[in-house]
XYZ file of C-alpha atoms in Angstrom:
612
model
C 175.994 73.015 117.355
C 172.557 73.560 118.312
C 170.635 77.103 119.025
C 170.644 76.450 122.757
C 170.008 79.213 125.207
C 169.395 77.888 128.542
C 168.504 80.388 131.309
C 166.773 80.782 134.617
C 163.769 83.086 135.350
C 162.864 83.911 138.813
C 159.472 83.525 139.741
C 159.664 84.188 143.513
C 162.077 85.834 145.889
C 163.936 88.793 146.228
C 164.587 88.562 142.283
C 161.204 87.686 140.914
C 160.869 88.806 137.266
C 164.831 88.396 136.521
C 165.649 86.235 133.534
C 169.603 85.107 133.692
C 170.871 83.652 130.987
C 173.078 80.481 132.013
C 177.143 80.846 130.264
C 178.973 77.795 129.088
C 181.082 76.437 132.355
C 180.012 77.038 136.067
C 177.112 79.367 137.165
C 177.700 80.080 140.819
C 175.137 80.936 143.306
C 175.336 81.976 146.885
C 175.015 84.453 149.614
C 178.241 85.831 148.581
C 179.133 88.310 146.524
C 181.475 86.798 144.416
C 178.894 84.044 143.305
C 177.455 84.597 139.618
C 174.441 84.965 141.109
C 173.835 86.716 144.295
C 171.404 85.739 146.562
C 170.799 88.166 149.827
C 169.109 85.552 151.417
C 169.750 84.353 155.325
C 168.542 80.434 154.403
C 171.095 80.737 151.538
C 174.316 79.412 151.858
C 177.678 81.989 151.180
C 178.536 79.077 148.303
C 174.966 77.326 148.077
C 175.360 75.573 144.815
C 176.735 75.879 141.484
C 175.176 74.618 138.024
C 177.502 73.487 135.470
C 176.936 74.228 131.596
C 178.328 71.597 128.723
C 176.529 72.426 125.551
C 172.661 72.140 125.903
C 173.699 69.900 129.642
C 173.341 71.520 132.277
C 173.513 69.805 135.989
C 172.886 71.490 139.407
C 175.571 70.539 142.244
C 174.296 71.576 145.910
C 177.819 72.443 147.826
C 176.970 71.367 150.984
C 174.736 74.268 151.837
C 172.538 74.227 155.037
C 169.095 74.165 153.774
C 169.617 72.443 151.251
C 169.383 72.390 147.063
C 165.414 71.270 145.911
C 164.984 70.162 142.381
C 160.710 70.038 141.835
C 160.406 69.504 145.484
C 163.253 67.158 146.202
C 166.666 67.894 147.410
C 169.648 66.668 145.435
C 173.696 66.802 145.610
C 173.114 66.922 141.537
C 170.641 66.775 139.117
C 170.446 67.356 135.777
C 168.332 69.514 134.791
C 165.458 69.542 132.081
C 162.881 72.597 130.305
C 160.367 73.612 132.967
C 162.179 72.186 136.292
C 161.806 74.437 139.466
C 165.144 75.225 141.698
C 164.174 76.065 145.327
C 167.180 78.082 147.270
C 166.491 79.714 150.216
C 163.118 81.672 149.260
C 164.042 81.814 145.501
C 162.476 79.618 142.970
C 164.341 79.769 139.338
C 162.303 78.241 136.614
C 164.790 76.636 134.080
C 164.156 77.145 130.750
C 166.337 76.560 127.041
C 164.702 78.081 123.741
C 165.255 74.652 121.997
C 165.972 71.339 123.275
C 167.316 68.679 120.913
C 166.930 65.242 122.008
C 169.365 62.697 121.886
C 169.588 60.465 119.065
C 166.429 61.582 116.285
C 167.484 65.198 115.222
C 163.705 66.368 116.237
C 163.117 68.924 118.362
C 160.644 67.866 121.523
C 157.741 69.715 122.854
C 158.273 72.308 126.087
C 155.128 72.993 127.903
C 155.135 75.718 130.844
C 151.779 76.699 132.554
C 150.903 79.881 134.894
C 148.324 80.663 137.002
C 147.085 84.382 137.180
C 148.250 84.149 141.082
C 151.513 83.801 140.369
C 152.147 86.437 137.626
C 154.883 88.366 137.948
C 152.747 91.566 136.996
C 149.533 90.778 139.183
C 151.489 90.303 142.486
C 150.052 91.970 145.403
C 153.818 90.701 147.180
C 155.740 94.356 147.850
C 158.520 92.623 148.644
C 158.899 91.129 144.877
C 159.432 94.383 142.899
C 160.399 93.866 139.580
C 164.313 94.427 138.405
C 164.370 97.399 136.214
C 165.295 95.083 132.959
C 164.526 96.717 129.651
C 162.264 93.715 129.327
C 160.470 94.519 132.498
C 159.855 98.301 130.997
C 158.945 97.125 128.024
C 156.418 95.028 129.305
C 154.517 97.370 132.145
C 154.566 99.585 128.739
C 152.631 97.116 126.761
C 150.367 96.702 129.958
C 149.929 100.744 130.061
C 148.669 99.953 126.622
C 146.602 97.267 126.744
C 145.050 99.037 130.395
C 144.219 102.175 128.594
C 142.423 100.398 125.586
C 140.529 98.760 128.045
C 139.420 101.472 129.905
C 138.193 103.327 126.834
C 135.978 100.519 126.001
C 133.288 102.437 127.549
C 132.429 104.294 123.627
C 133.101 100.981 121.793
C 129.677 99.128 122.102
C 128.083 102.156 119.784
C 130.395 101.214 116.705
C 127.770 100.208 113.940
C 125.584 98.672 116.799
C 128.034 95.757 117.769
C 127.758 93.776 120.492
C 130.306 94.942 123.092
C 131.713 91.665 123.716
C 132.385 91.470 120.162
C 134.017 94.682 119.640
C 136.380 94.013 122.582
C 137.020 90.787 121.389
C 138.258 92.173 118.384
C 140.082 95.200 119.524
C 141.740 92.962 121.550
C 143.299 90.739 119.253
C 144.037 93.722 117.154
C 145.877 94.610 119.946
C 147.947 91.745 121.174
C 149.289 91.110 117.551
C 151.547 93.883 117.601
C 152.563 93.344 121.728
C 153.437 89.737 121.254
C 155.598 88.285 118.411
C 152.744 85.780 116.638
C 151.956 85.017 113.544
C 148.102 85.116 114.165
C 145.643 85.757 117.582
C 142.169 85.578 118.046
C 140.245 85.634 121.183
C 137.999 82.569 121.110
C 134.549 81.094 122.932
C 134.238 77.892 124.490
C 131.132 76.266 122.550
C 130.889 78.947 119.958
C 130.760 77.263 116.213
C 132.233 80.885 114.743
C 135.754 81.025 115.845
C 138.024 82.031 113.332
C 140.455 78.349 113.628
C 140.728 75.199 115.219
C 142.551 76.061 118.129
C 145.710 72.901 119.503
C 143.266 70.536 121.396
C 145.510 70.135 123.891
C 146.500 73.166 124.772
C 142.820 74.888 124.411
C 141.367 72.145 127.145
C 144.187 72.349 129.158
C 143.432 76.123 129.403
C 139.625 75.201 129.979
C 139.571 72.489 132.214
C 142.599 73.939 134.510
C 142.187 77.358 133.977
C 145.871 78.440 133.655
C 147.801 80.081 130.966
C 149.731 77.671 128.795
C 153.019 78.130 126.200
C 153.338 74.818 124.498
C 156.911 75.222 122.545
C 157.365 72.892 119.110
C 154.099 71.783 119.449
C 154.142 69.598 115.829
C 157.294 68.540 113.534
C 156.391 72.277 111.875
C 157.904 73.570 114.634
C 154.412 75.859 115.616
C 154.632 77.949 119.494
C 151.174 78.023 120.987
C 150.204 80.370 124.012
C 147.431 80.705 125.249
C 145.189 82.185 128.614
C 141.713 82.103 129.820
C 139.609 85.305 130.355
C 138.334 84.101 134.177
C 134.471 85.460 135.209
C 133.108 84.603 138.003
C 134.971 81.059 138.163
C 134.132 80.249 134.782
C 136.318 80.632 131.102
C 134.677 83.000 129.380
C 136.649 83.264 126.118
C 140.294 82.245 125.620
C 142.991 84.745 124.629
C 145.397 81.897 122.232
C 148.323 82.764 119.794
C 150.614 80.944 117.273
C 153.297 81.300 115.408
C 155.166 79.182 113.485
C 157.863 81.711 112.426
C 161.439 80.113 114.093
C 162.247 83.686 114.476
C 159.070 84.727 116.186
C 159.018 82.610 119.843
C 157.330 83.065 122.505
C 159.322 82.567 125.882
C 158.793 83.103 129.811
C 158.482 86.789 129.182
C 155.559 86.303 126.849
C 153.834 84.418 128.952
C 154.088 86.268 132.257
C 152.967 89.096 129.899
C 150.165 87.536 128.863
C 149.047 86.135 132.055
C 148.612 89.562 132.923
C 146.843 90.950 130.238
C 143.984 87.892 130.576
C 143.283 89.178 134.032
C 142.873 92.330 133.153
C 140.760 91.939 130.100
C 138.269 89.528 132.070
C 137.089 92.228 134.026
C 136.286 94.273 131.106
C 134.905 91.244 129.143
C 132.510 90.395 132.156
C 131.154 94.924 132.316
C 131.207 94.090 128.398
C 128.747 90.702 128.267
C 126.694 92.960 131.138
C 126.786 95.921 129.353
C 124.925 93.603 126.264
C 122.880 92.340 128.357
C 122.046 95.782 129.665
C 121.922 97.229 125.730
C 119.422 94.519 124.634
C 117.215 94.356 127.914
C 116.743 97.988 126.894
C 115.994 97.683 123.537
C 113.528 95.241 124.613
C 111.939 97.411 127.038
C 112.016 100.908 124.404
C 110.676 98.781 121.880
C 107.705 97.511 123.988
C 107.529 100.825 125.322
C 107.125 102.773 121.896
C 103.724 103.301 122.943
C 102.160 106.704 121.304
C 99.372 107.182 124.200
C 98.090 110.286 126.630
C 98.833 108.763 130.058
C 100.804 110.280 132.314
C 102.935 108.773 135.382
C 106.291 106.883 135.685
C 104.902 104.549 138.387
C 105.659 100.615 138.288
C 102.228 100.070 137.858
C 101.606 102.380 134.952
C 104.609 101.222 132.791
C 103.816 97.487 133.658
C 99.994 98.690 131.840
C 102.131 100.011 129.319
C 104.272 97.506 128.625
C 101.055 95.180 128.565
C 99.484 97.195 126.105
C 102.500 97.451 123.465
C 101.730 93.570 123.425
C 98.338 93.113 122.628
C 98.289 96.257 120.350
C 99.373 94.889 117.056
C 96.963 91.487 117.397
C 93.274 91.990 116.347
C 92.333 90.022 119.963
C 89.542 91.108 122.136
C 90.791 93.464 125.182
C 88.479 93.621 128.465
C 89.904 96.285 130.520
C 89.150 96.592 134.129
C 89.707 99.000 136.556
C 87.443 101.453 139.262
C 85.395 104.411 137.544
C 88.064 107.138 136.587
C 91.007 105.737 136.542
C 91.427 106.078 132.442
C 90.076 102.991 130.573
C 89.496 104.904 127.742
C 92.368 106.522 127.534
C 93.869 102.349 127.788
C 91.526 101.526 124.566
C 92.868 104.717 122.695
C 96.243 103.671 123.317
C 95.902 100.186 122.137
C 94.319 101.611 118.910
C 96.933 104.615 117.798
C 99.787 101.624 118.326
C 97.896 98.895 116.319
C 97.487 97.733 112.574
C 94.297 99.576 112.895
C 95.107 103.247 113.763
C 94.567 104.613 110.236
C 90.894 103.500 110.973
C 88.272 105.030 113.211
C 88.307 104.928 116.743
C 84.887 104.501 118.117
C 83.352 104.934 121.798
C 80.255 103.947 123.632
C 78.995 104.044 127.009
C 76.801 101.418 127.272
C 75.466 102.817 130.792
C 74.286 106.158 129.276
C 71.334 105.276 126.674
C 68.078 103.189 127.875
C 68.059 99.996 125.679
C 66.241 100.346 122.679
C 68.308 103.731 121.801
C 71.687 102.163 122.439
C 70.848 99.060 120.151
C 70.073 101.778 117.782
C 73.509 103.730 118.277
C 75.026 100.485 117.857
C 73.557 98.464 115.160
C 71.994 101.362 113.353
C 68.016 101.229 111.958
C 66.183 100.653 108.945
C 64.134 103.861 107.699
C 60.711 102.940 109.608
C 62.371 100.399 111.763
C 60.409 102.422 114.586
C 58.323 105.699 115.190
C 60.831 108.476 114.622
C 62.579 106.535 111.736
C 62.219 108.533 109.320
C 65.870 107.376 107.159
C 68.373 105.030 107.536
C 71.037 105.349 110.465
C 74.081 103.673 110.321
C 75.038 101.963 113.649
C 78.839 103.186 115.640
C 79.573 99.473 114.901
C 79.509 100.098 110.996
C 80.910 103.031 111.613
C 83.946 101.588 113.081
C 84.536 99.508 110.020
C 88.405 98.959 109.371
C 89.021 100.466 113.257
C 88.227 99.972 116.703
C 85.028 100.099 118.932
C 85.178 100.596 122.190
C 82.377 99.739 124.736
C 82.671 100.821 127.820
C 81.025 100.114 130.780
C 80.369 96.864 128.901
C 78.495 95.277 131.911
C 75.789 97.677 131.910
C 74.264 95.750 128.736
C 70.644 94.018 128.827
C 70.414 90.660 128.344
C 68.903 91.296 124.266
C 72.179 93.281 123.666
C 74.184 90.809 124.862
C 73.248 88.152 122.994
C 73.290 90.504 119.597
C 76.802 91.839 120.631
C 77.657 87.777 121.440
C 76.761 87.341 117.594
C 79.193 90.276 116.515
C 82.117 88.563 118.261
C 81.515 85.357 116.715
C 80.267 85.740 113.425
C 81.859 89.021 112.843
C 78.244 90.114 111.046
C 75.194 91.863 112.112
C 72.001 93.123 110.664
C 70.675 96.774 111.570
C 67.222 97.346 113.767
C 64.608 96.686 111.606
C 66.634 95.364 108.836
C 67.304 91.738 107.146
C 70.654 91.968 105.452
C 73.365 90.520 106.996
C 76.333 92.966 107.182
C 79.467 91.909 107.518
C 81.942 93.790 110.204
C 85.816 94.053 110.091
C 86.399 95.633 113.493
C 88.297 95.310 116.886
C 86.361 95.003 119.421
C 87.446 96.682 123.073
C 85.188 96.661 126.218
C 85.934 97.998 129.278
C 84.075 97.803 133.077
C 84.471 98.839 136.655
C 81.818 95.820 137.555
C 83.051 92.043 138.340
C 81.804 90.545 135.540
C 82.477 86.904 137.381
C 80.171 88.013 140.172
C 77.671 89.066 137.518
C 77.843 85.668 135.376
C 77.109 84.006 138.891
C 74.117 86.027 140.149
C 72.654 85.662 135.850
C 73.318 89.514 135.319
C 75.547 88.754 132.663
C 75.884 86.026 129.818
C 78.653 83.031 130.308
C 79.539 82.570 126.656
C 79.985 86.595 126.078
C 81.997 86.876 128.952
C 83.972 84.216 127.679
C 84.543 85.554 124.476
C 85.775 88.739 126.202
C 87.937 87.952 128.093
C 90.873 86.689 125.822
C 93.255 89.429 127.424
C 92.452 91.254 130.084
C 94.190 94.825 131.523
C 93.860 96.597 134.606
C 94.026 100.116 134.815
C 95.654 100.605 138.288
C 93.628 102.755 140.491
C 95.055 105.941 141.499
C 96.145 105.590 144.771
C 97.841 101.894 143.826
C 100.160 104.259 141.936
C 100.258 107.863 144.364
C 103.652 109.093 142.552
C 102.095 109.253 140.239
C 99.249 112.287 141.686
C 101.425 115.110 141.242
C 102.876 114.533 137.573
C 98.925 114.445 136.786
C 98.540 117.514 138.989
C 101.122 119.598 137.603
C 99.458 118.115 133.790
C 96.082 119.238 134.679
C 96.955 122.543 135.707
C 98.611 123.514 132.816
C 96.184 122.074 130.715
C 92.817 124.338 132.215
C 95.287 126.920 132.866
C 95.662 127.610 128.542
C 91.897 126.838 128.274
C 90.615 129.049 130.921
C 94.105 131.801 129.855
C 95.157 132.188 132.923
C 99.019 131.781 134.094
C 99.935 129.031 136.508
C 103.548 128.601 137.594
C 103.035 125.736 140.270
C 100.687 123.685 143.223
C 102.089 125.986 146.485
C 103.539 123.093 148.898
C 99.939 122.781 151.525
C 98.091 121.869 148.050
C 100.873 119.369 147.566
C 100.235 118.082 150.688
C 96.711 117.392 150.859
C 96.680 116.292 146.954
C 99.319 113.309 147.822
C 97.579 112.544 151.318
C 93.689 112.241 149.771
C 92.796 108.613 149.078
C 90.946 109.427 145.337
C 87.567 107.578 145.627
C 87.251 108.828 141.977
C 90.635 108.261 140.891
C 92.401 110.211 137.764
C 88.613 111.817 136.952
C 88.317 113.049 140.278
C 91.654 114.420 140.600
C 91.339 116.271 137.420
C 87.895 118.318 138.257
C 89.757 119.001 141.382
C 92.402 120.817 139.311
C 90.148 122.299 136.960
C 87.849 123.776 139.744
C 91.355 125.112 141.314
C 92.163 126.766 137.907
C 88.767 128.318 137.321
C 87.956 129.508 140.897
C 91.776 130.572 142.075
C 92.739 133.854 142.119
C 96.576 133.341 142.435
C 99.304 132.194 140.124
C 99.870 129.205 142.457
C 97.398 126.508 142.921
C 96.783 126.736 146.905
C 95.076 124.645 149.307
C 92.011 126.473 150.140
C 91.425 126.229 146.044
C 90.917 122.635 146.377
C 87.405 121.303 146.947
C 86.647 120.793 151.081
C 86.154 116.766 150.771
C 90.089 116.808 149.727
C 91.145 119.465 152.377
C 89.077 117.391 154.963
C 91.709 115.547 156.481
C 94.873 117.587 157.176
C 98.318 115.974 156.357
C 100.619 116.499 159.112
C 103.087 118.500 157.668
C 100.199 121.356 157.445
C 99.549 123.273 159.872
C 95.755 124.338 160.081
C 95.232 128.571 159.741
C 93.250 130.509 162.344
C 90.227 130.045 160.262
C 90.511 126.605 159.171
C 90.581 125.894 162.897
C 87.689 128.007 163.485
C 85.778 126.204 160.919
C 86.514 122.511 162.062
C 85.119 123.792 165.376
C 82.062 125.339 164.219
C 82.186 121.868 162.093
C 82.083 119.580 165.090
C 79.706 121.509 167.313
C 77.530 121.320 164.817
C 77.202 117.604 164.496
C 77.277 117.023 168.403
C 74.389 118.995 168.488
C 72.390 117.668 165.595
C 73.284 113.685 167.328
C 72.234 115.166 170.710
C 68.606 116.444 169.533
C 68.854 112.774 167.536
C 69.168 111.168 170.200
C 72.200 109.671 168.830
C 70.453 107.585 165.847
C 73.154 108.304 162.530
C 69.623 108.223 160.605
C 68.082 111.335 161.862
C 71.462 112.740 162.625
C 72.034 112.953 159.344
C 68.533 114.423 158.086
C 69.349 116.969 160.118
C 72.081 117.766 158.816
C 71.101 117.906 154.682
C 73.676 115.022 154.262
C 73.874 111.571 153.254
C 74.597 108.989 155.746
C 77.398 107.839 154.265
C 79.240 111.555 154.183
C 78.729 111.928 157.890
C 80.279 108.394 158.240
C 83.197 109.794 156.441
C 82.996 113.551 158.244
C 82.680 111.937 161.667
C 85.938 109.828 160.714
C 87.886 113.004 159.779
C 86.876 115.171 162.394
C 87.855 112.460 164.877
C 84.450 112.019 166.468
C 83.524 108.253 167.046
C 85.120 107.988 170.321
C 83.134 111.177 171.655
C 79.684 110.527 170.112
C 80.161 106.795 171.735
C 80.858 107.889 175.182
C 77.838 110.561 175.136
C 75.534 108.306 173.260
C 75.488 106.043 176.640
């Protein structure tokens, strides 16, 4: 006698989920109620058919019924039936299935293979007509599911164990997991491609999961008797990882039950693996980003534009390259170089500035290269230059393109040869120092017209930056605002709680010709000359509060004084006869401010018509 259990498992119809185990002797099934198996079914026959059990035979006999007995898509009158053949009655499909099949004539048991899709698992049906029977199996296994659904939704904590990788953590909690749900010996949840999976899975099986993309139990897969199962984990089209068990235990099996179960957990689990490979992604694109961003620097702003700079500068800072930075006049180049130099291998050294535009020639060649005692009238010792000074740190020269032609082609030297020789002097003094220049000229346009030297433009501009002008980044005004106030608000002791909503207005609205530099006097003039604990409008200098934003209404006297404003200016065009020249004489201002005046006050159109 062999251990034969043949049975039938419903995958669709009014019994979908049931598992019937088939008696020695006849199994009747019908529309009526005295069949074994009842079938409420209008396309089913009252005595459809009837399968007959000898031993491990069993044989399907149709009995004449109406629509007809289908055996894999065929009708019979009788068939015998083998592991894994589909019975069509009415709407019902049985799947017929024996624990062990013994073939006739060797003594060795064959292989049973049985594949699933995750559309038709019993647990993932969206088909309210299919409810499960309440078996204890069927419990049982919406219980494991409750498990396996809540260990999945608390996956949200699990990426922060020792700094895993979430994928990897859920991979593992996963098998962890289905080890104790599903009678195997071992699991693992393996990686197409990966070289670090823990076996080699079955060949077959694994590609058959791959290429086709279904679950697969592959019963006495060897002469040792070993049960594989195994499902994909399905994102976006593609297998992710494979879920695959074995067991070669004769009393641990898998059967239909196992892998309807496990159908179900793989789609589940592959929407958690897929927020689990993002959420590494996400984890490591932000490690990226705070490690480029672990910038120590004095700039202020959360604009695009600003944390793009930043980001720039976290890069070049630990190199000893050459930085050019460009940008307009006041729009914190220095505050750039600084930045670069507290977050590179150099910020134990000195930091050293020059403004090249500020000293006539021959006393910034002395700041920077130093003199010789008697090097020139006034020499009375030696000076060391801000270039020795800088020795083991950083020099910064700004406004770089303000430079004669001599100190160019000394500071050219400096870049090269790293060595220079002080004003009046003959040794040769070698310089370890980083060398930062900065300009709100176009140095291009200057090579062209001869203003400034090929070669040392050349060697300065290995990396460039570009400090962002201020209104290329205007969230960025009132963050600054709000920083300046408080700043001159403890210098000067006085207590500011806020910039009153008008100021807000005109602050955001006001193009910054002078950028950061000009928006901070602006503050600090507020500071010093307000008398209230709230920055206001009419404490902001009159080129800002020039042109009104139209969420601010103008007061009685503002209106007064735009009047007085524009009569004024009429009058001094009319006795001009209309030439901006003499208009502007008259007037104590430069021609380029009554441009801008006549342009806020709205009067181009009226000084056109009555200069005709």
């Amino acid at each position: 006698m062999s251990d034969i259990e043949p049975r039938l498992v419903a995958v669709r119809g009014p019994l979908k989920g049931s598992i019937l185990v088939l008696p020695d002797g006849d199994y009747t099934i019908g529309r009526q109620g005295l069949n074994n198996l009842h079938l409420e079914d209008h396309a089913v026959s009252r005595q459809h058919c009837i399968i007959k059990r000898a031993g491990g035979i069993c044989t399907v006999h149709d009995l004449e019924s109406r629509n007809g007995t289908f055996v894999n898509g065929t009708a019979v009158t009788q068939q015998r039936l083998g592991p894994g053949d589909e019975i069509r009655i009415g709407a019902s499909v049985l799947l017929y299935l024996v624990t062990r099949d013994t073939a006739a004539g060797d003594g060795h048991p064959d292989s049973k293979t049985r594949e699933l899709r995750l559309s038709d698992s019993l647990y993932l049906s969206s088909d309210d007509n299919s409810a499960l029977p309440p078996s204890f199996r069927a419990i049982h296994d919406l219980r494991t599911l409750l498990r396996v659904s809540t260990m999945l939704h608390s996956f949200r904590g699990l990426h922060d164990v020792h700094g895993t990788p979430a994928a990897e953590v859920l991979r593992t909690h996963l098998a962890s997991l289905l080890i104790e749900l599903i009678p195997a010996e071992r699991c693992g949840v393996l990686i197409p491609g990966a070289a670090s999976d823990p076996w080699t899975p079955n060949a077959d099986v694994y590609s058959r999961v791959c290429d086709e993309q279904v679950t697969v139990w592959l019963e006495d897969a060897d002469a040792t008797g070993l049960s594989v199962l195994a499902a994909p984990l399905l994102v976006r089209g593609e297998v992710a990882a494979v879920i695959y068990l074995e067991s070669a235990d004769p009393h641990r099996k898998f059967d239909e039950g196992h892998l309807q179960l496990l159908t179900a957990i793989a789609g589940m689990a592959a929407g958690a693996w897929e927020n689990a490979t993002i959420l590494g992604w996400l984890q490591e694109e932000n490690e990226r980003l705070q490690t480029e961003l672990k910038l120590e620097h004095d700039m202020v702003g959360t604009s695009a534009k600003l944390r793009e700079l930043q980001r720039q500068m976290a890069k070049v800072a630990p190199s000893n390259s050459i930085v050019l930075i460009l940008g307009e006049s006041g729009t914190g180049k220095e505050l750039v170089a600084r930045g670069i130099h507290r977050n590179s291998l150099r910020a134990g050294g000195p930091f050293v500035a020059i403004n090249c535009a500020a000293l006539m020639d021959t006393l910034l060649e002395s700041e920077l290269f130093g003199h010789e005692k008697g090097a020139f009238t006034g020499a009375i010792s030696r000076k060391q230059g801000k270039l020795e000074m800088a020795e083991g740190g950083t020099v910064f020269l700004d406004e770089i393109g303000e430079l004669s032609p001599l100190l160019q082609a000394k500071l050219l030297r400096v870049l090269q040869q790293r060595e220079m020789e002080r004003v009046g002097g003959n040794n040769t003094i070698k310089l370890n120092i980083r060398v930062l220049a900065a300009t709100n000229r176009n140095l291009e346009e200057a090579v062209k017209s001869g203003a400034f030297r090929q070669d040392l433009f050349y060697r300065l501009n290995v990396v460039t930056l570009t400090a962002p002008a201020l209104r290329e980044r205007p969230e960025d005004t009132l963050p600054l605002a709000e920083h300046f106030a408080k700043k001159y608000a403890h210098e000067c002791g006085r207590k500011i709680i806020g910039i009153a909503q008008p100021a807000r207005a005109y602050l955001q609205s006001y193009a910054w010709p002078g950028n950061v530099r000009e928006l901070e006097n602006a503050i600090e003039r507020a500071v010093v000359l307000g008398s209230s604990d709230t920055i206001l409008a009419e404490d902001l200098p009159e080129q800002i509060r020039e042109a009104r934003p139209a969420e601010v209404s103008a007061t009685l006297y503002e209106e007064a004084v735009e009047a007085a404003k524009r009569q004024v200016v009429l009058k001094a065009f009319d006795q001009a006869n209309y030439d901006h020249e003499t208009a502007a004489k008259l007037l104590g201002l430069h021609p380029n401010y009554l441009h801008k005046l006549i342009r806020t006050m709205d009067l181009k159109v009226v000084l056109k018509r009555a200069g005709r």
